[in-house]
Coordinates of C-alpha atoms in Angstrom, one line a residue:
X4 CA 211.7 84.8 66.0
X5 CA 212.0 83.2 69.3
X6 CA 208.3 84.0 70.2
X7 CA 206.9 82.5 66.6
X8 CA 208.8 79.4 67.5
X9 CA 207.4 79.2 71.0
X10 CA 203.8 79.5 69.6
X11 CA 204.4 77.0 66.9
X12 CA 205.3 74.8 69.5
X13 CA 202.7 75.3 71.6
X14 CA 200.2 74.7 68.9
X15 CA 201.5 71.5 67.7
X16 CA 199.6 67.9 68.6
X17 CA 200.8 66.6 71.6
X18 CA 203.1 63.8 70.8
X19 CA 202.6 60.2 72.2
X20 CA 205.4 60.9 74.6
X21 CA 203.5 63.7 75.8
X22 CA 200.6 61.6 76.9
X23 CA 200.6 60.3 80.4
X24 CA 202.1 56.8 80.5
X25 CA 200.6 53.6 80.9
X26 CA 201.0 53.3 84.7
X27 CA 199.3 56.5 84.9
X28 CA 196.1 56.3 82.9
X29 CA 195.0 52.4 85.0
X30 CA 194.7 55.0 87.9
X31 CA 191.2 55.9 86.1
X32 CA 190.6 52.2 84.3
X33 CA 191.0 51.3 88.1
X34 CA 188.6 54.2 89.5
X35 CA 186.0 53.0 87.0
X36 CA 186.2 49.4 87.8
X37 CA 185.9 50.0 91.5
X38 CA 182.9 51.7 91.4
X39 CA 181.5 49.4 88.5
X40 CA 182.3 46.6 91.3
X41 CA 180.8 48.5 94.2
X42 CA 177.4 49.6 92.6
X43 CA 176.9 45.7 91.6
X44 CA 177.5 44.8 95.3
X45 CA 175.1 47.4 96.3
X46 CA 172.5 46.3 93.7
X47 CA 172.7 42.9 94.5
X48 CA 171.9 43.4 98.2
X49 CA 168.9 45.4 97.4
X50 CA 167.7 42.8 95.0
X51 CA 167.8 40.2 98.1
X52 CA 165.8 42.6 100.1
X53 CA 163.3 43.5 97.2
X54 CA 162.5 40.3 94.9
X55 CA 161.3 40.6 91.6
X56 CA 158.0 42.0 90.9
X57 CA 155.7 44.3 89.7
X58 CA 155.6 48.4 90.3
X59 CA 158.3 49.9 92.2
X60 CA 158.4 47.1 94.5
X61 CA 157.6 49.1 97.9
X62 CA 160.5 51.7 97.0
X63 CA 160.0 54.7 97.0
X64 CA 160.8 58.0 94.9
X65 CA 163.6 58.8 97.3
X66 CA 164.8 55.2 97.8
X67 CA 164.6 54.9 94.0
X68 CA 166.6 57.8 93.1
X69 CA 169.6 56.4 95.3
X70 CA 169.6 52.9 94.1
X71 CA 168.7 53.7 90.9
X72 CA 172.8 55.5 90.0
X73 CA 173.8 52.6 91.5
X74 CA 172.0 49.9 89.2
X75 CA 173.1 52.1 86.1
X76 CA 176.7 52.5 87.3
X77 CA 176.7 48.5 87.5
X78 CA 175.5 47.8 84.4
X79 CA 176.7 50.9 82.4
X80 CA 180.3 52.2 83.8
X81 CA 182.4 48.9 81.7
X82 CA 181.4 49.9 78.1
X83 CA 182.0 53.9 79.3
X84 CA 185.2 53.1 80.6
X85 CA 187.4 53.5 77.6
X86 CA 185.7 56.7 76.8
X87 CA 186.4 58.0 80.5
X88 CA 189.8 57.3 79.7
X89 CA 189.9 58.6 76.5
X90 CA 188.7 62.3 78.2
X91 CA 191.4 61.9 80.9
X92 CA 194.4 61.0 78.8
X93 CA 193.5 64.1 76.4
X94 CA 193.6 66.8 79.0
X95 CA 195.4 64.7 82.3
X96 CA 198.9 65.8 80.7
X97 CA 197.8 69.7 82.8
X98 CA 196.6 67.4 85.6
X99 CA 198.8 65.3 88.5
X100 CA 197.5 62.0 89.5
X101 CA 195.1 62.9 92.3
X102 CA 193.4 65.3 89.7
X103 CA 193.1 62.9 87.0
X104 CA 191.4 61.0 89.4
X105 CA 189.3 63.9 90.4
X106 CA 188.4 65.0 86.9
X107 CA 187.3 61.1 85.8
X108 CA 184.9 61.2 88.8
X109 CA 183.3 64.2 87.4
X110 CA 183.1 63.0 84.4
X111 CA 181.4 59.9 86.0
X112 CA 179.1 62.1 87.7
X113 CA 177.9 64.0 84.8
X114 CA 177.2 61.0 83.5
X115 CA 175.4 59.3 86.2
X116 CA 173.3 62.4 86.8
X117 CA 172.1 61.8 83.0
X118 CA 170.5 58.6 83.7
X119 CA 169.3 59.7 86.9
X120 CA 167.0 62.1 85.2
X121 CA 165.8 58.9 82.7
X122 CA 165.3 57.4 86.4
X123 CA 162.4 59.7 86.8
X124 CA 160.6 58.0 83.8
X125 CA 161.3 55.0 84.9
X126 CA 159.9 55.2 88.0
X127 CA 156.7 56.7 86.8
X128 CA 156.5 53.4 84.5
X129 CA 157.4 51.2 86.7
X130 CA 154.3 52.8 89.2
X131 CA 151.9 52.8 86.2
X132 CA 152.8 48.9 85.3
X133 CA 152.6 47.9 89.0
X134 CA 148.8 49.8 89.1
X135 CA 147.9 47.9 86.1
X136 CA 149.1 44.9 87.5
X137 CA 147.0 45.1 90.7
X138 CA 143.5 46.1 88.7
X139 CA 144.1 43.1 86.1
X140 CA 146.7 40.5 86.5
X141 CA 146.6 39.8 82.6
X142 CA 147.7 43.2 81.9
X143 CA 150.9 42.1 82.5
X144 CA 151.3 39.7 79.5
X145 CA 150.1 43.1 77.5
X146 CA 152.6 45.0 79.1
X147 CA 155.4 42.6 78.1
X148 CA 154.3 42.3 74.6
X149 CA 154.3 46.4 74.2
X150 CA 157.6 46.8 76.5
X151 CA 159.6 43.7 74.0
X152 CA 158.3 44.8 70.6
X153 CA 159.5 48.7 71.7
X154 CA 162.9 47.8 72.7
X155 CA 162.9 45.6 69.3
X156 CA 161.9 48.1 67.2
X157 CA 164.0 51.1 68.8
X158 CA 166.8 48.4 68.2
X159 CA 166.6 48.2 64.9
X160 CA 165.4 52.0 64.2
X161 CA 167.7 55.1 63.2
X162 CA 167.8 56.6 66.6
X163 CA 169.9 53.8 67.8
X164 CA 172.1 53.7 65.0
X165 CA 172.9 57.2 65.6
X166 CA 173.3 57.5 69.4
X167 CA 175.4 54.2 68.9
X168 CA 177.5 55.4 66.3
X169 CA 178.5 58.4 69.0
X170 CA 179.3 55.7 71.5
X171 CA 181.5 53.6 69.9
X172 CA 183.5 56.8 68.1
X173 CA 183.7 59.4 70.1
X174 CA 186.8 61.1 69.3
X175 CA 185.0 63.6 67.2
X176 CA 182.7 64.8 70.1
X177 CA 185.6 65.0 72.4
X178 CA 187.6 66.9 70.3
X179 CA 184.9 69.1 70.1
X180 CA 184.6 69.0 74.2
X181 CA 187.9 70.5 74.7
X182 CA 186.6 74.1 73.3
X183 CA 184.3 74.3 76.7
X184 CA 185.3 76.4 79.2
X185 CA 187.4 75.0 81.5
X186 CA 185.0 75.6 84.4
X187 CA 182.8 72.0 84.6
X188 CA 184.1 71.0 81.7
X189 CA 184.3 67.5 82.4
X190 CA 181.3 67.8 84.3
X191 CA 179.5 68.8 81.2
X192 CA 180.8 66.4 79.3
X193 CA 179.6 63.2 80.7
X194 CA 176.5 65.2 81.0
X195 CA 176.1 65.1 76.8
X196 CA 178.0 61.9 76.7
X197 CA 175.5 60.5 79.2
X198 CA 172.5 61.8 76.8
X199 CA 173.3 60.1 73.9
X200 CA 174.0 56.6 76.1
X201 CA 170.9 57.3 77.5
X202 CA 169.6 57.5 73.5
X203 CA 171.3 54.9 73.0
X204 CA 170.4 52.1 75.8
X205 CA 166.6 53.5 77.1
X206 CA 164.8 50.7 75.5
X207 CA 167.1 47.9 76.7
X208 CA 165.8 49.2 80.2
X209 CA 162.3 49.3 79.2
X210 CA 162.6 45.3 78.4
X211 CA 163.5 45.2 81.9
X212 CA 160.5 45.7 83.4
X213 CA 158.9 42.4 82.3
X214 CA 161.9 40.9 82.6
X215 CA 162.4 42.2 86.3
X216 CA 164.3 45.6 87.2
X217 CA 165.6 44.3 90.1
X218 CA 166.0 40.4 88.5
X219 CA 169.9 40.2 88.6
X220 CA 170.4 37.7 85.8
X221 CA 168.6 39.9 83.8
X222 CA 170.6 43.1 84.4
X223 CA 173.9 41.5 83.8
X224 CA 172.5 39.8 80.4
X225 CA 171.4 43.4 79.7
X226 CA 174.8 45.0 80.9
X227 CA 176.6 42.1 78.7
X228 CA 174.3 43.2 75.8
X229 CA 175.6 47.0 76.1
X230 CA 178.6 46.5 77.0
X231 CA 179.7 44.2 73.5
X232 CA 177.5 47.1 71.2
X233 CA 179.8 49.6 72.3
X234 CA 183.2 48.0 72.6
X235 CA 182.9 44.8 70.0
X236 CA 184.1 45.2 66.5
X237 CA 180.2 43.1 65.4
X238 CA 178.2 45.3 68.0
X239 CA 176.0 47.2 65.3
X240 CA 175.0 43.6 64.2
X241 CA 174.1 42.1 67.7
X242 CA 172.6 45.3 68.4
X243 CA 170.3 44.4 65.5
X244 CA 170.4 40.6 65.9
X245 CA 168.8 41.7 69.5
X246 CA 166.1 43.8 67.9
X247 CA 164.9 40.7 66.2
X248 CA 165.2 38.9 69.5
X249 CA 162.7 41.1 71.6
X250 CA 160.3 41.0 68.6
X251 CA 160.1 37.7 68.9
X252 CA 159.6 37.9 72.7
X253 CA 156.6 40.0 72.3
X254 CA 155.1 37.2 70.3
X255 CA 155.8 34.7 73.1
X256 CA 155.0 36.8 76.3
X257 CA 151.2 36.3 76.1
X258 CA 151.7 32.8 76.3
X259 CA 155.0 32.1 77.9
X260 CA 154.5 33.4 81.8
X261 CA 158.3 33.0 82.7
X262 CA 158.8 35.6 80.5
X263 CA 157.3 37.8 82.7
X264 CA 158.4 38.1 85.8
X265 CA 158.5 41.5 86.0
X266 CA 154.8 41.7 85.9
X267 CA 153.3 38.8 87.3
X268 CA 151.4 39.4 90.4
X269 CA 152.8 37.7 93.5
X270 CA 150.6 34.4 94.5
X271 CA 148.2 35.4 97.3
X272 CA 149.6 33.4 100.7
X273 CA 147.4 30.3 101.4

């Protein structure tokens, strides 16, 4: 009788009491934040040393790749945050501080490592736009108008709605998560959890290269963007609301240069 007890116990929900407390869980708020902080420093020194312009602005593959995490942890690790916390507050009560900690930064890193793959594309476009560039400065007025009226149409297209949906609600999916095998687990999570942010936000980063991927104001109005469609209550509406935005972008590009610094060619020295 005393056993059937014990297992009933054990199977119950975890009561609120049971969860860490308060104190506990802005150990990974904090963690987040202060690598959110310290990828923006690092990006804004780059940016100093780089200018905005076309192609891959003298960078390359390797140098990329390493500033690239960087530039997505800026702009991406806010709106992430309270899922992050989320994951560690559901299995930190087996966990002491320092492993919290430690399991939140693999989470992080499974995550990270997502968008480092999409950084693979992105530097091929961004070597493919700078070549077009060079062979005919009015390509990039083209490339503008087919880089705005993608992200505008992704943004208003069923793909987003769905890879949104799973990053604003993800209790479902992390419910799901706590089946895997305890062995990378959390690892493995931000991994899919990265995929579908990935689903969710590629397009905003393809309006980045007229705009400038290394054109600061830019990336935050872009990190800004992402950040309010995941965490405000009206972010399936501004998501659409800036669908309609880079549509109308595409229209101007061709005749609005300060649109597109991303791929303007720099003026030959006199």
């Amino acid at each position: 009788m005393r056993t059937v007890r014990r297992l009933e116990t054990k199977d119950r929900p975890p009561r609120a009491g049971a969860f860490p407390p308060v104190r506990e869980l802005a150990v990974a708020w904090a963690l987040i934040l202060a690598i959110a902080a310290l990828a923006w420093v690092l990006t804004v020194d780059q940016a100093r040393g780089t200018g905005v312009g076309p192609g891959t602005m003298g960078m390359g593959l390797p140098l990329f790749l390493l500033l690239w995490p960087a530039m997505m942890a800026a702009m991406m690790l806010p709106s992430v945050a309270p899922v992050a916390v989320t994951w560690a507050r559901g299995i930190a009560r087996r966990s002491s501080g320092a492993g919290r900690a430690l399991r939140t930064a693999e989470f992080l890193a499974g995550y990270l490592i997502a968008w480092t793959g999409f950084g693979l594309l992105a530097y091929g476009g961004l070597a493919l736009t700078g070549a077009l560039v060079d062979r005919d400065p009015d390509a990039g007025k083209w490339i503008g108008v087919t880089a705005f009226a993608l992200a505008g149409l992704y943004q208003l297209g069923p793909l987003k709605d769905i890879c949104l949906r799973h990053c604003r609600s993800p209790l479902a999916q992390l419910m799901r998560y706590a089946a895997y095998r305890p062995r990378l687990r959390d690892l493995r999570v931000g991994l899919h959890h990265g995929a579908y942010c990935v689903g969710c936000c590629w397009a905003l980063m393809v309006a980045l290269i007229p705009l400038g991927v290394m054109n600061l104001a830019a990336m935050a109005g872009v990190a800004v963007l992402i950040f309010l469609e995941k965490l405000w209550y009206r972010g399936p509406q501004l998501a659409r609301l800036a669908g309609a935005a880079f549509l109308v972008l595409a229209v101007l590009a061709p005749f609005q240069d300060w649109l597109l610094p991303g791929v303007s060619s720099p003026m030959p020295p006199m």
